[in-house]
Amino acid sequence: DAGVIQSPRHEVTEMGQEVTLRCKPISGHNSLFWYRQTMMRGLELLIYFNNNVPIDDSGMPEDRFSAKMPNASFSTLKIQPSEPRDSAVYFCASSPSGGTGEAFFGQGTRLTVV
Amino acid sequence: KNEVEQSPQNLTAQEGEFITINCSYSVGISALHWLQQHPGGGIVSLFMLSSGKKKHGRLIATINIQEKHSSLHITASHPRDSAVYICAAGSARQLTFGSGTQLTVLP
């Protein structure tokens, strides 16, 4: 298995633009997580899906952030409009067994908003 | 809310040394992850353990559920082990992350 696949690896965008980050979880995993990593706050959970349904989105910072999981093999995290303070590394992770097991992380997307 | 403390924050070692990174958490958990992150790189899950000890190559992880403490050991350290090691308490859906330990292994 190729593991969790994220795209793009790097994204540079101007303030105000829409940004879409993509994630393909490991086949057979039914839980998917989006995390944000910054120097100040470390790793923070943004949203968690189980069987394609959002279970906990309490970590989503504000309405500018939205996440979807239209099917078991694909998820997106969208920021619209983007702001410089959104600059961070965004990780996607997947897990089997409803999230009760081990988490497997993607390579991350480094987002820079200028 | 679980509090996860790692020590040390930074660690520099000479190649070949035995290394220990510690992790303590405040609330009882069912499992604990050890993660590795290379500079500019992704996060790799090294171990998830719920009791006792696990070994993978030169890496050994132990956990004491009663004492709420886990350790990650690296035997015969190598410069390629240089990375940030992150302890995360809980199963995948309830991870609370430590702040990480920056390990530098010098040749």
Tab-separated table of C-alpha atoms in Angstrom:
chain	number	residue	atom	x	y	z
A	1	ASP	CA	0.000	0.000	0.000
A	2	ALA	CA	1.277	3.497	-0.814
A	3	GLY	CA	0.201	4.902	2.526
A	4	VAL	CA	-1.749	8.108	3.027
A	5	ILE	CA	-1.270	10.352	0.011
A	6	GLN	CA	-1.574	14.106	0.230
A	7	SER	CA	-1.406	16.716	-2.480
A	8	PRO	CA	0.050	19.129	-3.133
A	9	ARG	CA	3.223	18.794	-1.034
A	10	HIS	CA	3.766	22.535	-1.127
A	11	GLU	CA	1.367	25.365	-1.840
A	12	VAL	CA	2.094	29.070	-1.977
A	13	THR	CA	-0.862	31.347	-2.450
A	14	GLU	CA	-1.824	34.961	-2.052
A	15	MET	CA	-4.018	36.163	0.760
A	16	GLY	CA	-7.669	35.975	-0.178
A	17	GLN	CA	-7.299	33.065	-2.562
A	18	GLU	CA	-9.040	29.740	-2.149
A	19	VAL	CA	-6.835	26.783	-1.228
A	20	THR	CA	-7.793	23.121	-1.513
A	21	LEU	CA	-5.756	20.368	0.089
A	22	ARG	CA	-6.353	16.757	-0.867
A	23	CYS	CA	-5.978	13.437	0.887
A	24	LYS	CA	-6.293	9.804	-0.114
A	25	PRO	CA	-6.427	7.533	2.945
A	26	ILE	CA	-5.104	4.007	3.131
A	27	SER	CA	-7.525	1.616	1.483
A	28	GLY	CA	-9.764	-0.053	4.044
A	29	HIS	CA	-9.291	2.586	6.719
A	30	ASN	CA	-12.624	4.019	7.803
A	31	SER	CA	-11.398	6.979	9.855
A	32	LEU	CA	-9.722	10.071	8.488
A	33	PHE	CA	-8.223	13.014	10.342
A	34	TRP	CA	-6.999	16.464	9.307
A	35	TYR	CA	-4.324	18.064	11.513
A	36	ARG	CA	-2.531	21.395	11.399
A	37	GLN	CA	1.028	21.814	12.666
A	38	THR	CA	2.532	25.166	13.596
A	39	MET	CA	5.595	26.134	15.567
A	40	MET	CA	3.491	27.874	18.188
A	41	ARG	CA	0.785	25.260	18.762
A	42	GLY	CA	2.258	21.980	17.548
A	43	LEU	CA	-0.154	19.444	16.088
A	44	GLU	CA	-3.867	20.203	16.399
A	45	LEU	CA	-6.810	18.120	15.245
A	46	LEU	CA	-9.028	20.055	12.858
A	47	ILE	CA	-11.663	17.479	11.930
A	48	TYR	CA	-12.285	13.746	12.141
A	49	PHE	CA	-14.402	11.626	9.776
A	50	ASN	CA	-15.669	8.131	10.415
A	51	ASN	CA	-17.196	6.218	7.491
A	52	ASN	CA	-17.128	9.463	5.472
A	53	VAL	CA	-19.213	11.329	8.064
A	54	PRO	CA	-17.745	14.255	10.026
A	55	ILE	CA	-17.741	13.251	13.687
A	56	ASP	CA	-15.821	16.048	15.381
A	57	ASP	CA	-15.111	19.380	13.704
A	58	SER	CA	-14.584	21.348	16.895
A	59	GLY	CA	-10.989	22.007	15.916
A	60	MET	CA	-11.855	23.809	12.695
A	61	PRO	CA	-10.692	27.341	13.431
A	62	GLU	CA	-13.425	29.307	11.697
A	63	ASP	CA	-15.947	29.329	8.886
A	64	ARG	CA	-13.228	29.918	6.325
A	65	PHE	CA	-12.243	26.270	6.793
A	66	SER	CA	-14.352	23.426	5.416
A	67	ALA	CA	-13.706	19.727	4.896
A	68	LYS	CA	-15.467	17.086	2.876
A	69	MET	CA	-15.198	13.376	2.388
A	70	PRO	CA	-17.353	12.460	-0.615
A	71	ASN	CA	-16.236	8.835	-0.576
A	72	ALA	CA	-14.018	6.439	1.336
A	73	SER	CA	-10.948	7.166	-0.758
A	74	PHE	CA	-10.860	10.942	-0.903
A	75	SER	CA	-11.083	14.001	1.335
A	76	THR	CA	-10.511	17.707	0.870
A	77	LEU	CA	-9.736	20.566	3.224
A	78	LYS	CA	-10.611	23.953	1.806
A	79	ILE	CA	-9.677	27.403	3.067
A	80	GLN	CA	-11.594	30.311	1.559
A	81	PRO	CA	-10.439	33.046	1.772
A	82	SER	CA	-6.934	32.205	2.920
A	83	GLU	CA	-4.998	34.426	5.336
A	84	PRO	CA	-1.284	34.590	6.230
A	85	ARG	CA	-2.004	33.097	9.665
A	86	ASP	CA	-3.197	29.933	7.935
A	87	SER	CA	0.394	29.216	6.933
A	88	ALA	CA	1.248	25.829	8.439
A	89	VAL	CA	1.799	22.205	7.575
A	90	TYR	CA	-1.456	20.322	7.171
A	91	PHE	CA	-1.428	16.580	7.765
A	92	CYS	CA	-3.992	13.983	6.878
A	93	ALA	CA	-4.048	10.668	8.750
A	94	SER	CA	-6.156	7.554	8.478
A	95	SER	CA	-6.892	4.706	10.817
A	96	PRO	CA	-8.755	1.417	10.770
A	97	SER	CA	-11.342	0.276	13.280
A	98	GLY	CA	-13.194	3.549	13.714
A	99	GLY	CA	-10.116	5.339	14.960
A	100	THR	CA	-9.514	3.038	17.911
A	101	GLY	CA	-6.247	1.814	16.448
A	102	GLU	CA	-3.065	3.245	15.093
A	103	ALA	CA	-2.935	6.460	13.090
A	104	PHE	CA	-1.013	6.562	9.796
A	105	PHE	CA	0.047	9.983	8.596
A	106	GLY	CA	0.614	11.438	5.159
A	107	GLN	CA	3.613	13.499	4.114
A	108	GLY	CA	1.801	16.738	4.774
A	109	THR	CA	1.101	19.860	2.733
A	110	ARG	CA	3.192	22.902	3.552
A	111	LEU	CA	0.953	25.932	2.973
A	112	THR	CA	2.335	29.435	2.740
A	113	VAL	CA	-0.084	32.332	2.398
A	114	VAL	CA	1.601	35.580	1.416
B	1	LYS	CA	-8.022	16.957	28.999
B	2	ASN	CA	-4.877	14.902	28.792
B	3	GLU	CA	-1.594	16.654	29.365
B	4	VAL	CA	1.385	15.060	27.626
B	5	GLU	CA	4.885	15.986	28.705
B	6	GLN	CA	8.027	14.939	26.874
B	7	SER	CA	11.605	15.151	28.001
B	8	PRO	CA	14.103	16.217	27.054
B	9	GLN	CA	13.035	18.899	24.583
B	10	ASN	CA	16.390	18.737	22.837
B	11	LEU	CA	18.960	15.972	22.820
B	12	THR	CA	22.357	15.797	21.155
B	13	ALA	CA	24.206	12.502	21.094
B	14	GLN	CA	27.277	10.983	19.518
B	15	GLU	CA	26.849	8.218	16.993
B	16	GLY	CA	26.595	4.871	18.736
B	17	GLU	CA	25.139	6.188	21.984
B	18	PHE	CA	22.046	4.725	23.635
B	19	ILE	CA	19.224	7.262	23.667
B	20	THR	CA	16.123	7.520	25.837
B	21	ILE	CA	13.191	9.881	25.349
B	22	ASN	CA	10.505	10.026	28.007
B	23	CYS	CA	6.784	10.735	27.871
B	24	SER	CA	4.329	11.231	30.719
B	25	TYR	CA	0.598	11.763	30.467
B	26	SER	CA	-1.993	12.802	32.990
B	27	VAL	CA	-5.099	10.812	32.099
B	28	GLY	CA	-5.388	7.052	31.665
B	29	ILE	CA	-5.349	5.955	28.041
B	30	SER	CA	-5.861	2.818	25.979
B	31	ALA	CA	-2.812	3.337	23.784
B	32	LEU	CA	0.145	5.569	23.072
B	33	HIS	CA	1.847	6.471	19.792
B	34	TRP	CA	5.472	7.301	19.114
B	35	LEU	CA	5.917	9.323	15.935
B	36	GLN	CA	9.004	10.450	14.004
B	37	GLN	CA	9.257	13.590	11.912
B	38	HIS	CA	12.291	14.453	9.791
B	39	PRO	CA	12.974	18.100	8.890
B	40	GLY	CA	10.570	19.180	6.176
B	41	GLY	CA	9.154	15.700	6.097
B	42	GLY	CA	6.071	13.804	6.934
B	43	ILE	CA	5.162	12.049	10.143
B	44	VAL	CA	5.912	8.356	10.469
B	45	SER	CA	4.213	6.218	13.057
B	46	LEU	CA	6.911	4.206	14.833
B	47	PHE	CA	4.824	2.405	17.417
B	48	MET	CA	1.420	2.193	18.939
B	49	LEU	CA	1.450	0.318	22.207
B	50	SER	CA	-0.971	-0.303	25.012
B	51	SER	CA	1.168	-2.367	27.390
B	52	GLY	CA	4.646	-3.755	27.888
B	53	LYS	CA	7.260	-3.316	25.226
B	54	LYS	CA	7.610	-3.258	21.441
B	55	LYS	CA	10.795	-3.512	19.405
B	56	HIS	CA	11.499	-2.635	15.797
B	57	GLY	CA	15.103	-2.810	14.706
B	58	ARG	CA	17.107	-0.463	16.936
B	59	LEU	CA	13.997	1.145	18.383
B	60	ILE	CA	12.334	-0.024	21.573
B	61	ALA	CA	9.235	1.471	23.148
B	62	THR	CA	7.958	0.695	26.616
B	63	ILE	CA	4.880	1.780	28.481
B	64	ASN	CA	3.839	1.599	32.137
B	65	ILE	CA	0.094	2.138	32.254
B	66	GLN	CA	-0.032	2.402	36.061
B	67	GLU	CA	2.624	5.112	36.153
B	68	LYS	CA	1.307	6.827	33.004
B	69	HIS	CA	4.751	6.835	31.465
B	70	SER	CA	6.361	5.665	28.251
B	71	SER	CA	9.914	5.660	26.962
B	72	LEU	CA	11.432	5.410	23.503
B	73	HIS	CA	14.925	3.971	23.319
B	74	ILE	CA	17.299	4.003	20.376
B	75	THR	CA	20.246	1.635	20.522
B	76	ALA	CA	23.454	2.273	18.574
B	77	SER	CA	22.213	5.675	17.420
B	78	HIS	CA	23.073	6.904	13.925
B	79	PRO	CA	22.990	10.360	12.322
B	80	ARG	CA	19.995	9.269	10.236
B	81	ASP	CA	18.047	8.955	13.503
B	82	SER	CA	18.183	12.745	13.773
B	83	ALA	CA	14.572	13.876	13.794
B	84	VAL	CA	11.799	15.120	16.053
B	85	TYR	CA	10.194	12.356	18.084
B	86	ILE	CA	6.630	12.977	19.194
B	87	CYS	CA	4.696	11.114	21.831
B	88	ALA	CA	0.913	11.092	21.392
B	89	ALA	CA	-1.411	9.700	24.016
B	90	GLY	CA	-4.565	7.871	23.007
B	91	SER	CA	-5.875	5.950	20.056
B	92	ALA	CA	-6.114	7.577	16.632
B	93	ARG	CA	-9.414	9.356	17.274
B	94	GLN	CA	-8.270	10.923	20.561
B	95	LEU	CA	-4.628	11.828	20.125
B	96	THR	CA	-3.073	14.372	22.485
B	97	PHE	CA	0.385	15.294	21.285
B	98	GLY	CA	3.512	16.102	23.234
B	99	SER	CA	5.638	19.018	22.100
B	100	GLY	CA	8.296	16.727	20.646
B	101	THR	CA	11.961	15.963	21.289
B	102	GLN	CA	14.498	17.241	18.790
B	103	LEU	CA	17.216	14.581	18.502
B	104	THR	CA	20.518	15.297	16.805
B	105	VAL	CA	23.002	12.471	16.414
B	106	LEU	CA	26.484	13.622	15.497
B	107	PRO	CA	28.871	11.450	13.456
